[in-house]
Amino acid sequence: MSATVLKQATRGVFVTGTDTDVGKTVVSAILARAWGADYWKPFQTGLASASGDTETVASLLGLPLPGGGAAGEGGQCVHAPACLLQAALAPWAAARLEDVILDARRVRLPVTRMPLVVEGAGGLYVPIDEHTMMIDLAVHLALPVVLVARSTLGTINHTLLSLRALRSCGVPVLGVILNGPPSAGNCEAIERFGATRVIAQLAPMARVDASSVDKAASTIPGLDGLLAS
């Protein structure tokens, strides 16, 4: 995908994954720290059993929750989700249980002068409403994608399939982040056969906290350089 196409998008990224629980939330916090970016998760499910990714990212970045006080240094903040759902299911399924009508086509990016990291829910083909999958939301929001993948066995297949799906929909791919024990072989295969770059290989954290996020953020290339290359 050409740099020209990437430059036409809003200055930010849409973070998605090859699957659920591949580390999108922690990676989103790392990217937000590295780039001084705002964070936004439009569709949050699972609040009946967990506090939610917005709260997690706010804590890791040392930022107030939406409506909870002044923004961070330079104006960085976390934005409130467009929709909050209780069940730990895809938005489409959770909304049906809670009699909530979702329409992803009405979702709009929050207004900000900062770069923006948007986190999707689950993988690309997680349904949001009766007509829309997460990949359709990526198209709608017109942001280049950072794809988070496991670094371990099986990741080549899952990652290449996800890259092909994104490109079939015309979504620009900024790159892949491999999460887990470093694997030079998997990294090489994804870059070669996926025709994309691996932005970073993030080793497992002994403890997920602000300090470890800061350390990982120091390994991430600058956003403007990635958009321009």
Tab-separated table of N, CA and C in Angstrom, residues 84-207:
chain	number	residue	atom	x	y	z
A	84	LEU	N	-21.456	0.804	25.385
A	84	LEU	CA	-21.030	-0.035	26.493
A	84	LEU	C	-22.025	-1.179	26.649
A	85	LEU	N	-21.505	-2.410	26.675
A	85	LEU	CA	-22.352	-3.594	26.780
A	85	LEU	C	-21.821	-4.514	27.867
A	86	GLN	N	-22.703	-5.255	28.495
A	86	GLN	CA	-22.338	-6.028	29.671
A	86	GLN	C	-21.779	-7.412	29.358
A	87	ALA	N	-22.341	-8.115	28.415
A	87	ALA	CA	-21.951	-9.499	28.145
A	87	ALA	C	-20.596	-9.564	27.446
A	88	ALA	N	-19.815	-10.580	27.784
A	88	ALA	CA	-18.498	-10.776	27.159
A	88	ALA	C	-18.681	-11.536	25.852
A	89	LEU	N	-19.312	-10.857	24.904
A	89	LEU	CA	-19.632	-11.423	23.601
A	89	LEU	C	-19.317	-10.396	22.527
A	90	ALA	N	-19.433	-10.801	21.267
A	90	ALA	CA	-19.338	-9.834	20.179
A	90	ALA	C	-20.401	-8.759	20.376
A	91	PRO	N	-20.135	-7.517	19.949
A	91	PRO	CA	-21.129	-6.458	20.139
A	91	PRO	C	-22.525	-6.832	19.638
A	92	TRP	N	-22.606	-7.457	18.483
A	92	TRP	CA	-23.899	-7.866	17.905
A	92	TRP	C	-24.654	-8.785	18.853
A	93	ALA	N	-23.967	-9.792	19.413
A	93	ALA	CA	-24.616	-10.739	20.306
A	93	ALA	C	-24.963	-10.094	21.646
A	94	ALA	N	-24.045	-9.307	22.207
A	94	ALA	CA	-24.306	-8.644	23.483
A	94	ALA	C	-25.465	-7.664	23.361
A	95	ALA	N	-25.514	-6.925	22.271
A	95	ALA	CA	-26.584	-5.939	22.073
A	95	ALA	C	-27.949	-6.614	21.987
A	96	ARG	N	-28.011	-7.767	21.354
A	96	ARG	CA	-29.283	-8.488	21.259
A	96	ARG	C	-29.775	-8.919	22.630
A	97	LEU	N	-28.870	-9.345	23.488
A	97	LEU	CA	-29.254	-9.751	24.841
A	97	LEU	C	-29.777	-8.567	25.655
A	98	GLU	N	-29.244	-7.379	25.367
A	98	GLU	CA	-29.555	-6.199	26.175
A	98	GLU	C	-30.546	-5.258	25.499
A	99	ASP	N	-31.127	-5.727	24.383
A	99	ASP	CA	-32.118	-4.924	23.647
A	99	ASP	C	-31.568	-3.556	23.242
A	100	VAL	N	-30.317	-3.570	22.807
A	100	VAL	CA	-29.669	-2.348	22.324
A	100	VAL	C	-29.557	-2.443	20.808
A	101	ILE	N	-29.906	-1.382	20.130
A	101	ILE	CA	-29.796	-1.345	18.669
A	101	ILE	C	-28.493	-0.650	18.298
A	102	LEU	N	-27.628	-1.368	17.604
A	102	LEU	CA	-26.349	-0.807	17.176
A	102	LEU	C	-26.382	-0.486	15.692
A	103	ASP	N	-25.693	0.583	15.321
A	103	ASP	CA	-25.518	0.948	13.915
A	103	ASP	C	-24.114	1.523	13.767
A	104	ALA	N	-23.185	0.670	13.364
A	104	ALA	CA	-21.783	1.092	13.272
A	104	ALA	C	-21.579	2.199	12.261
A	105	ARG	N	-22.491	2.315	11.308
A	105	ARG	CA	-22.347	3.350	10.272
A	105	ARG	C	-22.518	4.752	10.844
A	106	ARG	N	-23.063	4.865	12.043
A	106	ARG	CA	-23.267	6.172	12.667
A	106	ARG	C	-22.111	6.577	13.580
A	107	VAL	N	-21.159	5.684	13.738
A	107	VAL	CA	-20.014	5.977	14.607
A	107	VAL	C	-19.089	6.981	13.934
A	108	ARG	N	-18.653	7.969	14.689
A	108	ARG	CA	-17.742	8.990	14.182
A	108	ARG	C	-16.524	9.090	15.104
A	109	LEU	N	-15.373	9.376	14.513
A	109	LEU	CA	-14.167	9.546	15.312
A	109	LEU	C	-14.331	10.710	16.286
A	110	PRO	N	-13.804	10.581	17.497
A	110	PRO	CA	-13.860	11.715	18.427
A	110	PRO	C	-13.021	12.880	17.909
A	111	VAL	N	-13.435	14.067	18.274
A	111	VAL	CA	-12.711	15.270	17.870
A	111	VAL	C	-11.484	15.424	18.758
A	112	THR	N	-10.324	15.529	18.145
A	112	THR	CA	-9.085	15.699	18.898
A	112	THR	C	-8.024	16.318	18.002
A	113	ARG	N	-7.101	17.041	18.621
A	113	ARG	CA	-5.965	17.571	17.867
A	113	ARG	C	-4.753	16.660	18.008
A	114	MET	N	-4.916	15.575	18.789
A	114	MET	CA	-3.831	14.631	19.013
A	114	MET	C	-3.910	13.490	17.993
A	115	PRO	N	-2.813	12.745	17.822
A	115	PRO	CA	-2.946	11.474	17.103
A	115	PRO	C	-3.944	10.598	17.856
A	116	LEU	N	-4.497	9.606	17.161
A	116	LEU	CA	-5.559	8.802	17.759
A	116	LEU	C	-5.301	7.316	17.550
A	117	VAL	N	-5.358	6.556	18.624
A	117	VAL	CA	-5.287	5.094	18.559
A	117	VAL	C	-6.688	4.558	18.845
A	118	VAL	N	-7.269	3.888	17.859
A	118	VAL	CA	-8.608	3.309	17.984
A	118	VAL	C	-8.459	1.796	18.110
A	119	GLU	N	-9.055	1.219	19.133
A	119	GLU	CA	-8.969	-0.229	19.329
A	119	GLU	C	-10.277	-0.908	18.960
A	120	GLY	N	-10.194	-1.878	18.074
A	120	GLY	CA	-11.359	-2.679	17.748
A	120	GLY	C	-11.627	-3.721	18.818
A	121	ALA	N	-12.662	-4.536	18.596
A	121	ALA	CA	-13.020	-5.615	19.522
A	121	ALA	C	-12.833	-6.951	18.807
A	122	GLY	N	-12.018	-7.826	19.387
A	122	GLY	CA	-11.793	-9.122	18.762
A	122	GLY	C	-11.072	-9.001	17.436
A	123	GLY	N	-11.377	-9.918	16.522
A	123	GLY	CA	-10.750	-9.923	15.207
A	123	GLY	C	-11.577	-9.202	14.159
A	124	LEU	N	-11.157	-9.317	12.921
A	124	LEU	CA	-11.746	-8.542	11.829
A	124	LEU	C	-13.181	-8.923	11.499
A	125	TYR	N	-13.546	-10.176	11.730
A	125	TYR	CA	-14.884	-10.621	11.365
A	125	TYR	C	-15.784	-10.825	12.582
A	126	VAL	N	-15.550	-10.043	13.609
A	126	VAL	CA	-16.472	-9.970	14.743
A	126	VAL	C	-17.655	-9.088	14.333
A	127	PRO	N	-18.890	-9.595	14.445
A	127	PRO	CA	-20.043	-8.779	14.035
A	127	PRO	C	-20.360	-7.680	15.049
A	128	ILE	N	-20.652	-6.502	14.525
A	128	ILE	CA	-21.033	-5.359	15.363
A	128	ILE	C	-22.544	-5.197	15.399
A	129	ASP	N	-23.162	-5.241	14.234
A	129	ASP	CA	-24.611	-5.124	14.142
A	129	ASP	C	-25.102	-6.078	13.058
A	130	GLU	N	-26.315	-5.916	12.627
A	130	GLU	CA	-26.899	-6.846	11.658
A	130	GLU	C	-26.218	-6.803	10.297
A	131	HIS	N	-25.480	-5.748	10.018
A	131	HIS	CA	-24.910	-5.574	8.686
A	131	HIS	C	-23.396	-5.363	8.683
A	132	THR	N	-22.790	-5.181	9.852
A	132	THR	CA	-21.424	-4.663	9.909
A	132	THR	C	-20.507	-5.539	10.743
A	133	MET	N	-19.338	-5.828	10.189
A	133	MET	CA	-18.274	-6.517	10.918
A	133	MET	C	-17.210	-5.493	11.333
A	134	MET	N	-16.264	-5.936	12.163
A	134	MET	CA	-15.204	-5.032	12.613
A	134	MET	C	-14.380	-4.523	11.433
A	135	ILE	N	-14.189	-5.353	10.412
A	135	ILE	CA	-13.431	-4.912	9.244
A	135	ILE	C	-14.155	-3.784	8.520
A	136	ASP	N	-15.494	-3.808	8.551
A	136	ASP	CA	-16.267	-2.730	7.934
A	136	ASP	C	-16.096	-1.426	8.716
A	137	LEU	N	-15.962	-1.549	10.032
A	137	LEU	CA	-15.707	-0.347	10.836
A	137	LEU	C	-14.357	0.261	10.481
A	138	ALA	N	-13.354	-0.586	10.237
A	138	ALA	CA	-12.041	-0.079	9.817
A	138	ALA	C	-12.157	0.686	8.505
A	139	VAL	N	-12.937	0.156	7.574
A	139	VAL	CA	-13.171	0.858	6.301
A	139	VAL	C	-13.864	2.191	6.567
A	140	HIS	N	-14.895	2.164	7.402
A	140	HIS	CA	-15.705	3.343	7.687
A	140	HIS	C	-14.887	4.461	8.342
A	141	LEU	N	-14.015	4.095	9.264
A	141	LEU	CA	-13.241	5.109	9.991
A	141	LEU	C	-12.045	5.622	9.198
A	142	ALA	N	-11.663	4.892	8.148
A	142	ALA	CA	-10.616	5.337	7.209
A	142	ALA	C	-9.282	5.594	7.888
A	143	LEU	N	-8.907	4.708	8.789
A	143	LEU	CA	-7.595	4.776	9.433
A	143	LEU	C	-6.748	3.597	8.973
A	144	PRO	N	-5.439	3.791	8.821
A	144	PRO	CA	-4.573	2.645	8.533
A	144	PRO	C	-4.556	1.700	9.725
A	145	VAL	N	-4.388	0.435	9.447
A	145	VAL	CA	-4.489	-0.605	10.474
A	145	VAL	C	-3.125	-1.036	10.984
A	146	VAL	N	-3.042	-1.205	12.296
A	146	VAL	CA	-1.954	-1.944	12.921
A	146	VAL	C	-2.553	-3.285	13.358
A	147	LEU	N	-2.018	-4.369	12.808
A	147	LEU	CA	-2.527	-5.703	13.098
A	147	LEU	C	-1.681	-6.358	14.181
A	148	VAL	N	-2.315	-6.726	15.295
A	148	VAL	CA	-1.625	-7.383	16.390
A	148	VAL	C	-1.793	-8.887	16.242
A	149	ALA	N	-0.672	-9.613	16.309
A	149	ALA	CA	-0.693	-11.058	16.128
A	149	ALA	C	0.179	-11.725	17.174
A	150	ARG	N	-0.137	-12.957	17.498
A	150	ARG	CA	0.753	-13.739	18.348
A	150	ARG	C	2.046	-14.019	17.603
A	151	SER	N	3.109	-14.211	18.337
A	151	SER	CA	4.399	-14.513	17.708
A	151	SER	C	4.625	-16.014	17.567
A	152	THR	N	3.724	-16.810	18.137
A	152	THR	CA	3.950	-18.244	18.278
A	152	THR	C	3.406	-19.044	17.096
A	153	LEU	N	3.544	-20.366	17.176
A	153	LEU	CA	3.152	-21.276	16.104
A	153	LEU	C	1.706	-21.046	15.674
A	154	GLY	N	1.487	-20.967	14.371
A	154	GLY	CA	0.161	-20.717	13.825
A	154	GLY	C	-0.073	-19.287	13.400
A	155	THR	N	0.811	-18.396	13.823
A	155	THR	CA	0.569	-16.981	13.546
A	155	THR	C	0.712	-16.632	12.075
A	156	ILE	N	1.532	-17.353	11.324
A	156	ILE	CA	1.720	-17.025	9.908
A	156	ILE	C	0.390	-17.129	9.170
A	157	ASN	N	-0.302	-18.236	9.351
A	157	ASN	CA	-1.582	-18.442	8.679
A	157	ASN	C	-2.595	-17.380	9.079
A	158	HIS	N	-2.759	-17.163	10.374
A	158	HIS	CA	-3.759	-16.203	10.849
A	158	HIS	C	-3.435	-14.787	10.389
A	159	THR	N	-2.173	-14.441	10.422
A	159	THR	CA	-1.771	-13.084	10.055
A	159	THR	C	-1.929	-12.842	8.563
A	160	LEU	N	-1.499	-13.790	7.750
A	160	LEU	CA	-1.622	-13.621	6.297
A	160	LEU	C	-3.080	-13.569	5.869
A	161	LEU	N	-3.943	-14.380	6.481
A	161	LEU	CA	-5.368	-14.324	6.167
A	161	LEU	C	-5.951	-12.955	6.525
A	162	SER	N	-5.559	-12.427	7.684
A	162	SER	CA	-6.063	-11.115	8.108
A	162	SER	C	-5.576	-10.007	7.176
A	163	LEU	N	-4.317	-10.075	6.765
A	163	LEU	CA	-3.777	-9.077	5.842
A	163	LEU	C	-4.506	-9.136	4.496
A	164	ARG	N	-4.774	-10.347	4.033
A	164	ARG	CA	-5.484	-10.474	2.754
A	164	ARG	C	-6.889	-9.897	2.864
A	165	ALA	N	-7.562	-10.147	3.982
A	165	ALA	CA	-8.906	-9.614	4.171
A	165	ALA	C	-8.898	-8.088	4.172
A	166	LEU	N	-7.937	-7.505	4.868
A	166	LEU	CA	-7.857	-6.043	4.914
A	166	LEU	C	-7.637	-5.459	3.527
A	167	ARG	N	-6.729	-6.045	2.798
A	167	ARG	CA	-6.412	-5.506	1.474
A	167	ARG	C	-7.546	-5.725	0.484
A	168	SER	N	-8.298	-6.795	0.659
A	168	SER	CA	-9.438	-7.028	-0.227
A	168	SER	C	-10.514	-5.960	-0.045
A	169	CYS	N	-10.519	-5.320	1.132
A	169	CYS	CA	-11.474	-4.245	1.413
A	169	CYS	C	-10.861	-2.862	1.199
A	170	GLY	N	-9.629	-2.827	0.716
A	170	GLY	CA	-8.979	-1.544	0.450
A	170	GLY	C	-8.502	-0.823	1.683
A	171	VAL	N	-8.301	-1.541	2.791
A	171	VAL	CA	-7.848	-0.903	4.035
A	171	VAL	C	-6.325	-0.836	4.047
A	172	PRO	N	-5.732	0.329	4.191
A	172	PRO	CA	-4.271	0.430	4.253
A	172	PRO	C	-3.735	-0.197	5.530
A	173	VAL	N	-2.642	-0.925	5.405
A	173	VAL	CA	-2.026	-1.603	6.546
A	173	VAL	C	-0.721	-0.900	6.888
A	174	LEU	N	-0.660	-0.355	8.088
A	174	LEU	CA	0.565	0.312	8.524
A	174	LEU	C	1.639	-0.708	8.882
A	175	GLY	N	1.224	-1.833	9.429
A	175	GLY	CA	2.181	-2.872	9.776
A	175	GLY	C	1.614	-3.829	10.792
A	176	VAL	N	2.434	-4.787	11.174
A	176	VAL	CA	2.070	-5.842	12.119
A	176	VAL	C	2.909	-5.696	13.385
A	177	ILE	N	2.298	-5.948	14.527
A	177	ILE	CA	3.040	-6.060	15.779
A	177	ILE	C	2.886	-7.483	16.288
A	178	LEU	N	4.023	-8.164	16.481
A	178	LEU	CA	4.025	-9.526	17.005
A	178	LEU	C	4.162	-9.473	18.518
A	179	ASN	N	3.247	-10.132	19.192
A	179	ASN	CA	3.171	-10.083	20.640
A	179	ASN	C	3.501	-11.462	21.209
A	180	GLY	N	4.612	-11.552	21.949
A	180	GLY	CA	5.001	-12.825	22.534
A	180	GLY	C	6.490	-13.068	22.376
A	181	PRO	N	6.938	-14.273	22.675
A	181	PRO	CA	8.374	-14.578	22.553
A	181	PRO	C	8.880	-14.285	21.146
A	182	PRO	N	9.978	-13.569	20.996
A	182	PRO	CA	10.479	-13.207	19.662
A	182	PRO	C	10.692	-14.439	18.785
A	183	SER	N	10.283	-14.317	17.521
A	183	SER	CA	10.454	-15.407	16.555
A	183	SER	C	10.927	-14.805	15.240
A	184	ALA	N	12.217	-14.902	14.979
A	184	ALA	CA	12.781	-14.337	13.756
A	184	ALA	C	12.161	-14.981	12.520
A	185	GLY	N	11.895	-16.291	12.587
A	185	GLY	CA	11.331	-16.984	11.440
A	185	GLY	C	9.928	-16.530	11.109
A	186	ASN	N	9.074	-16.406	12.119
A	186	ASN	CA	7.710	-15.938	11.879
A	186	ASN	C	7.703	-14.486	11.404
A	187	CYS	N	8.582	-13.680	11.962
A	187	CYS	CA	8.695	-12.288	11.527
A	187	CYS	C	9.076	-12.209	10.057
A	188	GLU	N	10.072	-12.978	9.664
A	188	GLU	CA	10.515	-12.969	8.265
A	188	GLU	C	9.412	-13.442	7.333
A	189	ALA	N	8.701	-14.495	7.718
A	189	ALA	CA	7.642	-15.036	6.856
A	189	ALA	C	6.507	-14.031	6.667
A	190	ILE	N	6.124	-13.361	7.742
A	190	ILE	CA	5.032	-12.393	7.651
A	190	ILE	C	5.432	-11.210	6.775
A	191	GLU	N	6.652	-10.730	6.945
A	191	GLU	CA	7.091	-9.611	6.109
A	191	GLU	C	7.195	-10.020	4.643
A	192	ARG	N	7.696	-11.214	4.393
A	192	ARG	CA	7.897	-11.651	3.005
A	192	ARG	C	6.580	-11.986	2.316
A	193	PHE	N	5.800	-12.875	2.930
A	193	PHE	CA	4.589	-13.347	2.270
A	193	PHE	C	3.390	-12.428	2.488
A	194	GLY	N	3.467	-11.600	3.515
A	194	GLY	CA	2.402	-10.628	3.759
A	194	GLY	C	2.670	-9.277	3.142
A	195	ALA	N	3.872	-9.124	2.566
A	195	ALA	CA	4.255	-7.857	1.916
A	195	ALA	C	3.975	-6.665	2.830
A	196	THR	N	4.389	-6.807	4.068
A	196	THR	CA	4.212	-5.729	5.032
A	196	THR	C	5.376	-5.750	6.004
A	197	ARG	N	5.462	-4.718	6.832
A	197	ARG	CA	6.543	-4.670	7.809
A	197	ARG	C	6.033	-5.132	9.168
A	198	VAL	N	6.917	-5.700	9.932
A	198	VAL	CA	6.658	-5.943	11.344
A	198	VAL	C	7.193	-4.729	12.090
A	199	ILE	N	6.298	-3.944	12.646
A	199	ILE	CA	6.667	-2.702	13.328
A	199	ILE	C	7.495	-2.992	14.569
A	200	ALA	N	7.104	-4.033	15.282
A	200	ALA	CA	7.808	-4.373	16.525
A	200	ALA	C	7.496	-5.807	16.913
A	201	GLN	N	8.440	-6.418	17.638
A	201	GLN	CA	8.199	-7.684	18.312
A	201	GLN	C	8.250	-7.400	19.811
A	202	LEU	N	7.118	-7.561	20.466
A	202	LEU	CA	7.007	-7.215	21.881
A	202	LEU	C	7.090	-8.484	22.723
A	203	ALA	N	8.156	-8.610	23.491
A	203	ALA	CA	8.348	-9.776	24.343
A	203	ALA	C	7.351	-9.748	25.498
A	204	PRO	N	7.031	-10.911	26.059
A	204	PRO	CA	6.108	-10.954	27.205
A	204	PRO	C	6.608	-10.080	28.354
A	205	MET	N	5.667	-9.409	29.015
A	205	MET	CA	6.010	-8.553	30.150
A	205	MET	C	5.886	-9.347	31.440
A	206	ALA	N	6.891	-9.235	32.310
A	206	ALA	CA	6.806	-9.883	33.621
A	206	ALA	C	5.663	-9.293	34.426
A	207	ARG	N	5.408	-8.015	34.222
A	207	ARG	CA	4.309	-7.320	34.901
A	207	ARG	C	3.783	-6.249	33.954
